Amino acid sequence: VKARQRNNSVLRKLTGKALENFRANTNYRQRKCCLKKRKRLINNKPSSFQNFQSFGKVTKKLAQKYNLVPKPVQQRTCANISDEIKNAVHKFYLRDDVSYQLPGKRDTIVVKNDDNTKITYQKRILLNNLRESFELFIEENKEIIISHSSFADFRPPFVVPKAALAQRICVCIYHENANLILKAIDKFVKENVCSSLQRFTGTLVCNSVNQECMFLACPLCESNFQEKVIDNVCEQSKYFEQLKSEVTDEKVVIQVDFAENVGLKEQDEIQSVHWNTKTLSIFTAYVWSKSQGFSFMLPSNDVSHDKFVVNSATEIILNELKTHVPSLKQTDSFLMAQPHNLSNILCHGKGVVDGLGGTVKRLVWSAALAGDNCKSAKDFVKLAQQNTKKIIIIEIKKNDIDNSKLKLENIFKVAKSVLETLKTHSVK
């Protein structure tokens, strides 16, 4: 240290040629010192080393220097994560109660595979942040050991954090009002009791999964909560995921949505055409079976979205499904309907069918921009079938709706009414 300080004091005083000579002499002395050390190591006898280990280290270093033995490559050792864990993380990210699939035709992400092929995916938004999602995954899969960084690395590229979502609409009225209230008072309440709606309700009842506690029928916690709480939507999601995991070729799960519309646009429109857009209704469905999944898209010129259109679309899907799964015996259906209907006013139940509608609308819109005409449901089916083979696309014709109307009206004439159905949440 003292020698370095002396050299620094000398360097501050030198300039020009004197500084260059000083640096040259310093380099020469350093090289000469290193050469003496090298000769001393080479000429030393084995007995001059302190032990055999030091002699072996010097011998190994010299052998590596003269390429007699290969030099070691430093590699970072880490535990390999099995493909089963990777698949479990991948499936977890794609669950409807973990990520929300955007329905728009522009909500897409192009992913490049290892073989340089590109696949377009419908974008999904995480409902929670990565830390909360990781804790939920560990809580449900306690036998799996994985770090938070690995969990984040295995996130599919088309599943993006909720910060990428510009605006969330069609949220539940009651739940969102409660979330806003809890968000406002969270900073004044200790222990993060109001950090989320689930945690808040969990502190007020004995068991948030128990129906008696949530409906004020439990004598232990009925005085803790003054308002009646609607069944937790998370329980519906868990039941949905359970049914999907138990599908076979005889028992399938179907999710349908009959509330989508699409406007028919063309390239190079005049102003009068632009402000008088014709609209089609779209009935989308996805079927989970043991062998494979099936995607359905049924456009129609009828935009009423009534029970007759739904019944005709359901019959078309079931008849088509029997050709692909001949052993089909039972179907479990999950319905997504119009937001102004009383049973669906809370807007819960987003799923894969939203992304399915956005995918087909994007393909048809791209074809329209290329100059193809789309003026009816028949043209829509034609353009969609030309651009995708993975989705089963069938038109709901007027004859199908008329036959369904005649059939249902005959049934309604002899059917008995069931009282107080609005007071019943679900029936098994």
PDB file of C-alpha atoms in Angstrom, residues 70-368:
ATOM      1  CA  PRO A  70      -8.063 -29.389 -21.159  1.00  0.00           C
ATOM      2  CA  LYS A  71      -8.922 -26.387 -19.054  1.00  0.00           C
ATOM      3  CA  PRO A  72     -11.989 -26.798 -16.825  1.00  0.00           C
ATOM      4  CA  VAL A  73     -15.175 -25.024 -17.872  1.00  0.00           C
ATOM      5  CA  GLN A  74     -16.963 -23.299 -15.042  1.00  0.00           C
ATOM      6  CA  GLN A  75     -20.640 -24.263 -15.093  1.00  0.00           C
ATOM      7  CA  ARG A  76     -23.379 -23.143 -12.795  1.00  0.00           C
ATOM      8  CA  THR A  77     -25.011 -26.116 -11.127  1.00  0.00           C
ATOM      9  CA  CYS A  78     -28.738 -25.969 -10.459  1.00  0.00           C
ATOM     10  CA  ALA A  79     -31.522 -28.436  -9.849  1.00  0.00           C
ATOM     11  CA  ASN A  80     -33.314 -29.520 -13.015  1.00  0.00           C
ATOM     12  CA  ILE A  81     -37.065 -28.917 -13.012  1.00  0.00           C
ATOM     13  CA  SER A  82     -39.065 -31.815 -14.406  1.00  0.00           C
ATOM     14  CA  ASP A  83     -41.443 -31.499 -17.339  1.00  0.00           C
ATOM     15  CA  GLU A  84     -44.351 -32.415 -15.060  1.00  0.00           C
ATOM     16  CA  ILE A  85     -43.751 -29.325 -12.923  1.00  0.00           C
ATOM     17  CA  LYS A  86     -43.394 -27.143 -16.031  1.00  0.00           C
ATOM     18  CA  ASN A  87     -46.691 -28.474 -17.417  1.00  0.00           C
ATOM     19  CA  ALA A  88     -48.392 -27.937 -14.059  1.00  0.00           C
ATOM     20  CA  VAL A  89     -47.240 -24.299 -13.993  1.00  0.00           C
ATOM     21  CA  HIS A  90     -48.313 -23.814 -17.632  1.00  0.00           C
ATOM     22  CA  LYS A  91     -51.801 -25.214 -16.965  1.00  0.00           C
ATOM     23  CA  PHE A  92     -52.091 -23.105 -13.809  1.00  0.00           C
ATOM     24  CA  TYR A  93     -51.473 -19.888 -15.751  1.00  0.00           C
ATOM     25  CA  LEU A  94     -54.196 -20.832 -18.268  1.00  0.00           C
ATOM     26  CA  ARG A  95     -56.908 -21.398 -15.673  1.00  0.00           C
ATOM     27  CA  ASP A  96     -59.871 -19.026 -15.918  1.00  0.00           C
ATOM     28  CA  ASP A  97     -59.650 -18.166 -12.210  1.00  0.00           C
ATOM     29  CA  VAL A  98     -55.962 -17.221 -12.607  1.00  0.00           C
ATOM     30  CA  SER A  99     -55.915 -15.352 -15.930  1.00  0.00           C
ATOM     31  CA  TYR A 100     -58.606 -13.644 -17.992  1.00  0.00           C
ATOM     32  CA  GLN A 101     -58.714 -14.140 -21.760  1.00  0.00           C
ATOM     33  CA  LEU A 102     -59.290 -10.938 -23.707  1.00  0.00           C
ATOM     34  CA  PRO A 103     -62.084 -11.162 -26.299  1.00  0.00           C
ATOM     35  CA  GLY A 104     -60.985  -8.474 -28.767  1.00  0.00           C
ATOM     36  CA  LYS A 105     -59.788  -9.262 -32.267  1.00  0.00           C
ATOM     37  CA  ARG A 106     -56.694  -7.099 -31.694  1.00  0.00           C
ATOM     38  CA  ASP A 107     -55.848  -8.657 -28.317  1.00  0.00           C
ATOM     39  CA  THR A 108     -53.240 -11.055 -29.683  1.00  0.00           C
ATOM     40  CA  ILE A 109     -49.580 -11.928 -29.172  1.00  0.00           C
ATOM     41  CA  VAL A 110     -47.363 -13.625 -31.767  1.00  0.00           C
ATOM     42  CA  VAL A 111     -45.021 -16.208 -30.210  1.00  0.00           C
ATOM     43  CA  LYS A 112     -41.950 -17.512 -32.043  1.00  0.00           C
ATOM     44  CA  ASN A 113     -41.174 -21.197 -31.469  1.00  0.00           C
ATOM     45  CA  ASP A 114     -37.769 -22.891 -31.373  1.00  0.00           C
ATOM     46  CA  ASP A 115     -38.161 -23.992 -35.016  1.00  0.00           C
ATOM     47  CA  ASN A 116     -38.723 -20.331 -36.081  1.00  0.00           C
ATOM     48  CA  THR A 117     -42.444 -20.899 -36.676  1.00  0.00           C
ATOM     49  CA  LYS A 118     -44.866 -18.279 -35.382  1.00  0.00           C
ATOM     50  CA  ILE A 119     -48.181 -18.885 -33.617  1.00  0.00           C
ATOM     51  CA  THR A 120     -50.771 -16.223 -32.793  1.00  0.00           C
ATOM     52  CA  TYR A 121     -52.325 -16.536 -29.333  1.00  0.00           C
ATOM     53  CA  GLN A 122     -55.212 -14.666 -27.787  1.00  0.00           C
ATOM     54  CA  LYS A 123     -53.864 -12.533 -24.955  1.00  0.00           C
ATOM     55  CA  ARG A 124     -54.603 -13.471 -21.347  1.00  0.00           C
ATOM     56  CA  ILE A 125     -54.332 -11.109 -18.367  1.00  0.00           C
ATOM     57  CA  LEU A 126     -53.306 -12.286 -14.901  1.00  0.00           C
ATOM     58  CA  LEU A 127     -55.966 -11.481 -12.319  1.00  0.00           C
ATOM     59  CA  ASN A 128     -53.300 -11.159  -9.588  1.00  0.00           C
ATOM     60  CA  ASN A 129     -49.657 -10.178  -9.629  1.00  0.00           C
ATOM     61  CA  LEU A 130     -46.917 -12.796  -9.991  1.00  0.00           C
ATOM     62  CA  ARG A 131     -46.220 -12.978  -6.266  1.00  0.00           C
ATOM     63  CA  GLU A 132     -49.873 -13.615  -5.404  1.00  0.00           C
ATOM     64  CA  SER A 133     -50.203 -16.150  -8.222  1.00  0.00           C
ATOM     65  CA  PHE A 134     -47.075 -17.943  -7.014  1.00  0.00           C
ATOM     66  CA  GLU A 135     -48.390 -18.153  -3.448  1.00  0.00           C
ATOM     67  CA  LEU A 136     -51.704 -19.502  -4.725  1.00  0.00           C
ATOM     68  CA  PHE A 137     -49.889 -22.145  -6.796  1.00  0.00           C
ATOM     69  CA  ILE A 138     -47.774 -23.252  -3.812  1.00  0.00           C
ATOM     70  CA  GLU A 139     -50.853 -23.389  -1.594  1.00  0.00           C
ATOM     71  CA  GLU A 140     -52.663 -25.677  -4.040  1.00  0.00           C
ATOM     72  CA  ASN A 141     -49.574 -27.782  -4.893  1.00  0.00           C
ATOM     73  CA  LYS A 142     -47.718 -28.239  -1.626  1.00  0.00           C
ATOM     74  CA  GLU A 143     -45.842 -31.280  -2.943  1.00  0.00           C
ATOM     75  CA  ILE A 144     -44.170 -29.215  -5.703  1.00  0.00           C
ATOM     76  CA  ILE A 145     -40.926 -27.401  -4.884  1.00  0.00           C
ATOM     77  CA  ILE A 146     -40.256 -24.430  -7.176  1.00  0.00           C
ATOM     78  CA  SER A 147     -38.837 -20.960  -6.670  1.00  0.00           C
ATOM     79  CA  HIS A 148     -40.621 -17.713  -7.464  1.00  0.00           C
ATOM     80  CA  SER A 149     -38.125 -16.876 -10.230  1.00  0.00           C
ATOM     81  CA  SER A 150     -38.645 -20.249 -11.944  1.00  0.00           C
ATOM     82  CA  PHE A 151     -42.414 -19.849 -11.616  1.00  0.00           C
ATOM     83  CA  ALA A 152     -42.141 -16.474 -13.340  1.00  0.00           C
ATOM     84  CA  ASP A 153     -39.817 -17.855 -16.060  1.00  0.00           C
ATOM     85  CA  PHE A 154     -42.316 -20.584 -16.990  1.00  0.00           C
ATOM     86  CA  ARG A 155     -45.119 -18.057 -17.533  1.00  0.00           C
ATOM     87  CA  PRO A 156     -46.441 -18.388 -21.104  1.00  0.00           C
ATOM     88  CA  PRO A 157     -45.553 -15.317 -23.188  1.00  0.00           C
ATOM     89  CA  PHE A 158     -49.203 -14.671 -24.061  1.00  0.00           C
ATOM     90  CA  VAL A 159     -50.160 -14.494 -20.362  1.00  0.00           C
ATOM     91  CA  VAL A 160     -49.220 -10.943 -19.404  1.00  0.00           C
ATOM     92  CA  PRO A 161     -49.434  -9.096 -16.059  1.00  0.00           C
ATOM     93  CA  LYS A 162     -52.517  -7.038 -15.358  1.00  0.00           C
ATOM     94  CA  ALA A 163     -50.500  -3.843 -15.837  1.00  0.00           C
ATOM     95  CA  ALA A 164     -50.792  -4.502 -19.595  1.00  0.00           C
ATOM     96  CA  LEU A 165     -54.584  -4.252 -19.374  1.00  0.00           C
ATOM     97  CA  ALA A 166     -55.590  -0.704 -20.248  1.00  0.00           C
ATOM     98  CA  GLN A 167     -59.164  -0.885 -18.985  1.00  0.00           C
ATOM     99  CA  ARG A 168     -61.246  -3.572 -17.320  1.00  0.00           C
ATOM    100  CA  ILE A 169     -64.955  -3.396 -18.039  1.00  0.00           C
ATOM    101  CA  CYS A 170     -68.019  -5.552 -17.354  1.00  0.00           C
ATOM    102  CA  VAL A 171     -66.919  -6.227 -13.782  1.00  0.00           C
ATOM    103  CA  CYS A 172     -69.310  -7.375 -11.058  1.00  0.00           C
ATOM    104  CA  ILE A 173     -71.251  -4.412  -9.626  1.00  0.00           C
ATOM    105  CA  TYR A 174     -71.418  -5.657  -6.042  1.00  0.00           C
ATOM    106  CA  HIS A 175     -67.899  -7.070  -5.904  1.00  0.00           C
ATOM    107  CA  GLU A 176     -66.319  -3.977  -7.464  1.00  0.00           C
ATOM    108  CA  ASN A 177     -68.095  -1.607  -5.077  1.00  0.00           C
ATOM    109  CA  ALA A 178     -66.825  -3.691  -2.170  1.00  0.00           C
ATOM    110  CA  ASN A 179     -63.311  -3.735  -3.648  1.00  0.00           C
ATOM    111  CA  LEU A 180     -63.284   0.059  -3.967  1.00  0.00           C
ATOM    112  CA  ILE A 181     -64.407   0.499  -0.357  1.00  0.00           C
ATOM    113  CA  LEU A 182     -61.789  -1.949   0.926  1.00  0.00           C
ATOM    114  CA  LYS A 183     -59.097  -0.262  -1.141  1.00  0.00           C
ATOM    115  CA  ALA A 184     -59.925   3.106   0.411  1.00  0.00           C
ATOM    116  CA  ILE A 185     -59.842   1.907   4.037  1.00  0.00           C
ATOM    117  CA  ASP A 186     -56.945  -0.544   3.687  1.00  0.00           C
ATOM    118  CA  LYS A 187     -54.334   2.070   4.614  1.00  0.00           C
ATOM    119  CA  PHE A 188     -56.156   2.808   7.893  1.00  0.00           C
ATOM    120  CA  VAL A 189     -56.583  -0.836   8.982  1.00  0.00           C
ATOM    121  CA  LYS A 190     -53.729  -2.900  10.401  1.00  0.00           C
ATOM    122  CA  GLU A 191     -52.697  -6.482   9.496  1.00  0.00           C
ATOM    123  CA  ASN A 192     -53.832  -6.100   5.853  1.00  0.00           C
ATOM    124  CA  VAL A 193     -57.329  -7.307   6.713  1.00  0.00           C
ATOM    125  CA  CYS A 194     -58.808  -5.187   3.904  1.00  0.00           C
ATOM    126  CA  SER A 195     -56.153  -5.957   1.297  1.00  0.00           C
ATOM    127  CA  SER A 196     -58.596  -8.083  -0.727  1.00  0.00           C
ATOM    128  CA  LEU A 197     -62.243  -9.065  -0.697  1.00  0.00           C
ATOM    129  CA  GLN A 198     -61.402 -12.728  -0.068  1.00  0.00           C
ATOM    130  CA  ARG A 199     -59.277 -11.924   2.976  1.00  0.00           C
ATOM    131  CA  PHE A 200     -61.871  -9.500   4.316  1.00  0.00           C
ATOM    132  CA  THR A 201     -64.697 -12.042   4.157  1.00  0.00           C
ATOM    133  CA  GLY A 202     -62.393 -14.718   5.564  1.00  0.00           C
ATOM    134  CA  THR A 203     -61.889 -12.683   8.744  1.00  0.00           C
ATOM    135  CA  LEU A 204     -65.629 -12.204   9.292  1.00  0.00           C
ATOM    136  CA  VAL A 205     -66.835 -15.800   8.987  1.00  0.00           C
ATOM    137  CA  CYS A 206     -65.751 -19.164  10.328  1.00  0.00           C
ATOM    138  CA  ASN A 207     -65.262 -20.660   6.889  1.00  0.00           C
ATOM    139  CA  SER A 208     -65.689 -18.742   3.637  1.00  0.00           C
ATOM    140  CA  VAL A 209     -66.406 -22.023   1.801  1.00  0.00           C
ATOM    141  CA  ASN A 210     -69.227 -23.017   4.154  1.00  0.00           C
ATOM    142  CA  GLN A 211     -72.640 -21.946   2.874  1.00  0.00           C
ATOM    143  CA  GLU A 212     -74.122 -21.540   6.371  1.00  0.00           C
ATOM    144  CA  CYS A 213     -71.464 -19.004   7.350  1.00  0.00           C
ATOM    145  CA  MET A 214     -71.802 -16.993   4.150  1.00  0.00           C
ATOM    146  CA  PHE A 215     -75.631 -16.951   4.388  1.00  0.00           C
ATOM    147  CA  LEU A 216     -75.738 -15.854   8.070  1.00  0.00           C
ATOM    148  CA  ALA A 217     -77.041 -19.264   9.143  1.00  0.00           C
ATOM    149  CA  CYS A 218     -74.051 -20.083  11.340  1.00  0.00           C
ATOM    150  CA  PRO A 219     -74.659 -19.294  15.048  1.00  0.00           C
ATOM    151  CA  LEU A 220     -70.955 -18.609  15.613  1.00  0.00           C
ATOM    152  CA  CYS A 221     -70.400 -15.875  13.024  1.00  0.00           C
ATOM    153  CA  GLU A 222     -73.855 -14.607  12.015  1.00  0.00           C
ATOM    154  CA  SER A 223     -73.354 -11.369  13.929  1.00  0.00           C
ATOM    155  CA  ASN A 224     -70.020 -10.607  12.230  1.00  0.00           C
ATOM    156  CA  PHE A 225     -71.446  -9.632   8.867  1.00  0.00           C
ATOM    157  CA  GLN A 226     -74.566  -7.547   8.354  1.00  0.00           C
ATOM    158  CA  GLU A 227     -75.162  -8.029   4.646  1.00  0.00           C
ATOM    159  CA  LYS A 228     -76.103 -11.131   2.713  1.00  0.00           C
ATOM    160  CA  VAL A 229     -73.136 -12.372   0.643  1.00  0.00           C
ATOM    161  CA  ILE A 230     -73.579 -14.000  -2.741  1.00  0.00           C
ATOM    162  CA  ASP A 231     -71.892 -17.355  -3.253  1.00  0.00           C
ATOM    163  CA  ASN A 232     -68.213 -16.899  -3.874  1.00  0.00           C
ATOM    164  CA  VAL A 233     -67.454 -17.030  -7.573  1.00  0.00           C
ATOM    165  CA  CYS A 234     -64.179 -18.797  -6.770  1.00  0.00           C
ATOM    166  CA  GLU A 235     -66.165 -21.881  -5.738  1.00  0.00           C
ATOM    167  CA  GLN A 236     -67.821 -21.916  -9.150  1.00  0.00           C
ATOM    168  CA  SER A 237     -64.414 -21.721 -10.811  1.00  0.00           C
ATOM    169  CA  LYS A 238     -63.104 -24.601  -8.697  1.00  0.00           C
ATOM    170  CA  TYR A 239     -66.124 -26.717  -9.615  1.00  0.00           C
ATOM    171  CA  PHE A 240     -65.603 -25.855 -13.278  1.00  0.00           C
ATOM    172  CA  GLU A 241     -61.937 -26.863 -13.115  1.00  0.00           C
ATOM    173  CA  GLN A 242     -62.871 -30.085 -11.333  1.00  0.00           C
ATOM    174  CA  LEU A 243     -65.340 -31.040 -14.063  1.00  0.00           C
ATOM    175  CA  LYS A 244     -62.746 -30.346 -16.766  1.00  0.00           C
ATOM    176  CA  SER A 245     -60.255 -32.643 -15.044  1.00  0.00           C
ATOM    177  CA  GLU A 246     -62.816 -35.478 -14.919  1.00  0.00           C
ATOM    178  CA  VAL A 247     -63.900 -35.476 -18.585  1.00  0.00           C
ATOM    179  CA  THR A 248     -64.003 -38.667 -20.640  1.00  0.00           C
ATOM    180  CA  ASP A 249     -65.178 -39.525 -24.140  1.00  0.00           C
ATOM    181  CA  GLU A 250     -68.582 -40.344 -22.640  1.00  0.00           C
ATOM    182  CA  LYS A 251     -68.844 -37.272 -20.393  1.00  0.00           C
ATOM    183  CA  VAL A 252     -67.762 -33.871 -21.747  1.00  0.00           C
ATOM    184  CA  VAL A 253     -67.861 -30.267 -20.526  1.00  0.00           C
ATOM    185  CA  ILE A 254     -69.213 -27.504 -22.773  1.00  0.00           C
ATOM    186  CA  GLN A 255     -68.845 -23.762 -22.282  1.00  0.00           C
ATOM    187  CA  VAL A 256     -71.014 -21.590 -24.532  1.00  0.00           C
ATOM    188  CA  ASP A 257     -71.588 -17.887 -25.133  1.00  0.00           C
ATOM    189  CA  PHE A 258     -74.524 -16.592 -27.173  1.00  0.00           C
ATOM    190  CA  ALA A 259     -74.145 -12.854 -26.456  1.00  0.00           C
ATOM    191  CA  GLU A 260     -71.463 -11.895 -28.993  1.00  0.00           C
ATOM    192  CA  ASN A 261     -72.065  -9.725 -32.037  1.00  0.00           C
ATOM    193  CA  VAL A 262     -69.852  -8.716 -34.926  1.00  0.00           C
ATOM    194  CA  GLY A 263     -70.208  -5.812 -37.328  1.00  0.00           C
ATOM    195  CA  LEU A 264     -69.652  -6.535 -41.017  1.00  0.00           C
ATOM    196  CA  LYS A 265     -67.072  -4.107 -42.391  1.00  0.00           C
ATOM    197  CA  GLU A 266     -65.494  -3.820 -45.825  1.00  0.00           C
ATOM    198  CA  GLN A 267     -62.476  -2.132 -47.295  1.00  0.00           C
ATOM    199  CA  ASP A 268     -62.998   1.238 -49.041  1.00  0.00           C
ATOM    200  CA  GLU A 269     -66.411   2.014 -47.533  1.00  0.00           C
ATOM    201  CA  ILE A 270     -68.292   5.192 -48.323  1.00  0.00           C
ATOM    202  CA  GLN A 271     -69.647   7.269 -45.463  1.00  0.00           C
ATOM    203  CA  SER A 272     -73.263   6.100 -45.695  1.00  0.00           C
ATOM    204  CA  VAL A 273     -72.178   2.441 -45.554  1.00  0.00           C
ATOM    205  CA  HIS A 274     -69.804   3.088 -42.664  1.00  0.00           C
ATOM    206  CA  TRP A 275     -72.597   4.454 -40.466  1.00  0.00           C
ATOM    207  CA  ASN A 276     -75.065   1.701 -41.400  1.00  0.00           C
ATOM    208  CA  THR A 277     -73.239  -1.448 -40.407  1.00  0.00           C
ATOM    209  CA  LYS A 278     -74.972  -4.805 -40.585  1.00  0.00           C
ATOM    210  CA  THR A 279     -74.548  -6.979 -37.506  1.00  0.00           C
ATOM    211  CA  LEU A 280     -74.353 -10.747 -37.074  1.00  0.00           C
ATOM    212  CA  SER A 281     -74.797 -12.739 -33.891  1.00  0.00           C
ATOM    213  CA  ILE A 282     -72.114 -15.252 -32.945  1.00  0.00           C
ATOM    214  CA  PHE A 283     -72.635 -18.365 -30.860  1.00  0.00           C
ATOM    215  CA  THR A 284     -69.284 -19.677 -29.584  1.00  0.00           C
ATOM    216  CA  ALA A 285     -68.623 -22.894 -27.690  1.00  0.00           C
ATOM    217  CA  TYR A 286     -65.708 -25.004 -26.527  1.00  0.00           C
ATOM    218  CA  VAL A 287     -65.887 -28.688 -25.613  1.00  0.00           C
ATOM    219  CA  TRP A 288     -63.474 -30.508 -23.312  1.00  0.00           C
ATOM    220  CA  SER A 289     -63.209 -34.271 -23.840  1.00  0.00           C
ATOM    221  CA  LYS A 290     -60.570 -36.849 -22.966  1.00  0.00           C
ATOM    222  CA  SER A 291     -59.349 -37.328 -26.531  1.00  0.00           C
ATOM    223  CA  GLN A 292     -59.208 -33.657 -27.593  1.00  0.00           C
ATOM    224  CA  GLY A 293     -60.890 -30.260 -27.398  1.00  0.00           C
ATOM    225  CA  PHE A 294     -63.352 -28.891 -29.955  1.00  0.00           C
ATOM    226  CA  SER A 295     -63.943 -25.232 -30.856  1.00  0.00           C
ATOM    227  CA  PHE A 296     -67.263 -24.132 -32.360  1.00  0.00           C
ATOM    228  CA  MET A 297     -68.310 -20.871 -33.990  1.00  0.00           C
ATOM    229  CA  LEU A 298     -71.897 -20.500 -35.230  1.00  0.00           C
ATOM    230  CA  PRO A 299     -72.769 -17.145 -36.871  1.00  0.00           C
ATOM    231  CA  SER A 300     -76.350 -16.159 -37.667  1.00  0.00           C
ATOM    232  CA  ASN A 301     -78.188 -13.294 -39.327  1.00  0.00           C
ATOM    233  CA  ASP A 302     -80.638 -13.347 -36.385  1.00  0.00           C
ATOM    234  CA  VAL A 303     -79.392 -10.988 -33.643  1.00  0.00           C
ATOM    235  CA  SER A 304     -82.195 -11.596 -31.129  1.00  0.00           C
ATOM    236  CA  HIS A 305     -80.111 -13.942 -28.921  1.00  0.00           C
ATOM    237  CA  ASP A 306     -83.346 -15.557 -27.749  1.00  0.00           C
ATOM    238  CA  LYS A 307     -84.020 -19.100 -26.545  1.00  0.00           C
ATOM    239  CA  PHE A 308     -84.873 -20.307 -30.033  1.00  0.00           C
ATOM    240  CA  VAL A 309     -81.465 -19.307 -31.426  1.00  0.00           C
ATOM    241  CA  VAL A 310     -79.718 -20.844 -28.425  1.00  0.00           C
ATOM    242  CA  ASN A 311     -81.629 -24.109 -28.757  1.00  0.00           C
ATOM    243  CA  SER A 312     -80.942 -24.413 -32.489  1.00  0.00           C
ATOM    244  CA  ALA A 313     -77.235 -23.693 -31.947  1.00  0.00           C
ATOM    245  CA  THR A 314     -77.049 -26.251 -29.144  1.00  0.00           C
ATOM    246  CA  GLU A 315     -78.633 -28.925 -31.326  1.00  0.00           C
ATOM    247  CA  ILE A 316     -76.175 -28.199 -34.145  1.00  0.00           C
ATOM    248  CA  ILE A 317     -73.222 -28.487 -31.760  1.00  0.00           C
ATOM    249  CA  LEU A 318     -74.440 -31.747 -30.193  1.00  0.00           C
ATOM    250  CA  ASN A 319     -75.137 -33.332 -33.578  1.00  0.00           C
ATOM    251  CA  GLU A 320     -71.693 -32.313 -34.849  1.00  0.00           C
ATOM    252  CA  LEU A 321     -70.077 -33.472 -31.615  1.00  0.00           C
ATOM    253  CA  LYS A 322     -71.576 -36.958 -31.937  1.00  0.00           C
ATOM    254  CA  THR A 323     -69.728 -37.413 -35.235  1.00  0.00           C
ATOM    255  CA  HIS A 324     -66.393 -36.690 -33.517  1.00  0.00           C
ATOM    256  CA  VAL A 325     -67.148 -38.460 -30.209  1.00  0.00           C
ATOM    257  CA  PRO A 326     -69.530 -41.356 -30.992  1.00  0.00           C
ATOM    258  CA  SER A 327     -69.482 -42.643 -27.394  1.00  0.00           C
ATOM    259  CA  LEU A 328     -70.876 -39.360 -25.986  1.00  0.00           C
ATOM    260  CA  LYS A 329     -73.542 -39.869 -23.295  1.00  0.00           C
ATOM    261  CA  GLN A 330     -73.469 -36.851 -20.947  1.00  0.00           C
ATOM    262  CA  THR A 331     -72.678 -33.138 -21.229  1.00  0.00           C
ATOM    263  CA  ASP A 332     -72.089 -30.568 -18.479  1.00  0.00           C
ATOM    264  CA  SER A 333     -72.796 -27.081 -19.816  1.00  0.00           C
ATOM    265  CA  PHE A 334     -71.618 -23.712 -18.526  1.00  0.00           C
ATOM    266  CA  LEU A 335     -73.485 -20.773 -20.007  1.00  0.00           C
ATOM    267  CA  MET A 336     -72.275 -17.225 -20.598  1.00  0.00           C
ATOM    268  CA  ALA A 337     -75.203 -15.012 -21.542  1.00  0.00           C
ATOM    269  CA  GLN A 338     -76.298 -11.445 -22.147  1.00  0.00           C
ATOM    270  CA  PRO A 339     -75.222  -8.939 -19.471  1.00  0.00           C
ATOM    271  CA  HIS A 340     -78.695  -7.378 -19.227  1.00  0.00           C
ATOM    272  CA  ASN A 341     -80.285 -10.689 -18.239  1.00  0.00           C
ATOM    273  CA  LEU A 342     -80.978 -10.869 -14.504  1.00  0.00           C
ATOM    274  CA  SER A 343     -79.030 -14.090 -13.957  1.00  0.00           C
ATOM    275  CA  ASN A 344     -75.946 -12.706 -15.706  1.00  0.00           C
ATOM    276  CA  ILE A 345     -75.989  -9.067 -14.630  1.00  0.00           C
ATOM    277  CA  LEU A 346     -72.914  -9.632 -12.450  1.00  0.00           C
ATOM    278  CA  CYS A 347     -70.860 -10.453 -15.574  1.00  0.00           C
ATOM    279  CA  HIS A 348     -69.029 -13.386 -13.969  1.00  0.00           C
ATOM    280  CA  GLY A 349     -67.877 -16.375 -16.024  1.00  0.00           C
ATOM    281  CA  LYS A 350     -65.401 -15.147 -18.624  1.00  0.00           C
ATOM    282  CA  GLY A 351     -63.630 -17.985 -20.381  1.00  0.00           C
ATOM    283  CA  VAL A 352     -62.050 -19.472 -23.442  1.00  0.00           C
ATOM    284  CA  VAL A 353     -65.091 -18.734 -25.615  1.00  0.00           C
ATOM    285  CA  ASP A 354     -64.319 -14.999 -25.429  1.00  0.00           C
ATOM    286  CA  GLY A 355     -60.926 -15.561 -26.994  1.00  0.00           C
ATOM    287  CA  LEU A 356     -62.469 -17.910 -29.537  1.00  0.00           C
ATOM    288  CA  GLY A 357     -64.805 -15.190 -30.776  1.00  0.00           C
ATOM    289  CA  GLY A 358     -61.988 -12.651 -30.946  1.00  0.00           C
ATOM    290  CA  THR A 359     -59.808 -15.046 -32.955  1.00  0.00           C
ATOM    291  CA  VAL A 360     -62.409 -15.682 -35.666  1.00  0.00           C
ATOM    292  CA  LYS A 361     -63.415 -12.010 -35.877  1.00  0.00           C
ATOM    293  CA  ARG A 362     -59.767 -11.068 -36.344  1.00  0.00           C
ATOM    294  CA  LEU A 363     -59.322 -13.595 -39.167  1.00  0.00           C
ATOM    295  CA  VAL A 364     -62.441 -12.415 -40.993  1.00  0.00           C
ATOM    296  CA  TRP A 365     -61.486  -8.763 -40.481  1.00  0.00           C
ATOM    297  CA  SER A 366     -58.043  -9.421 -41.972  1.00  0.00           C
ATOM    298  CA  ALA A 367     -59.672 -11.036 -44.996  1.00  0.00           C
ATOM    299  CA  ALA A 368     -62.012  -8.046 -45.377  1.00  0.00           C
TER     300      ALA A 368
END
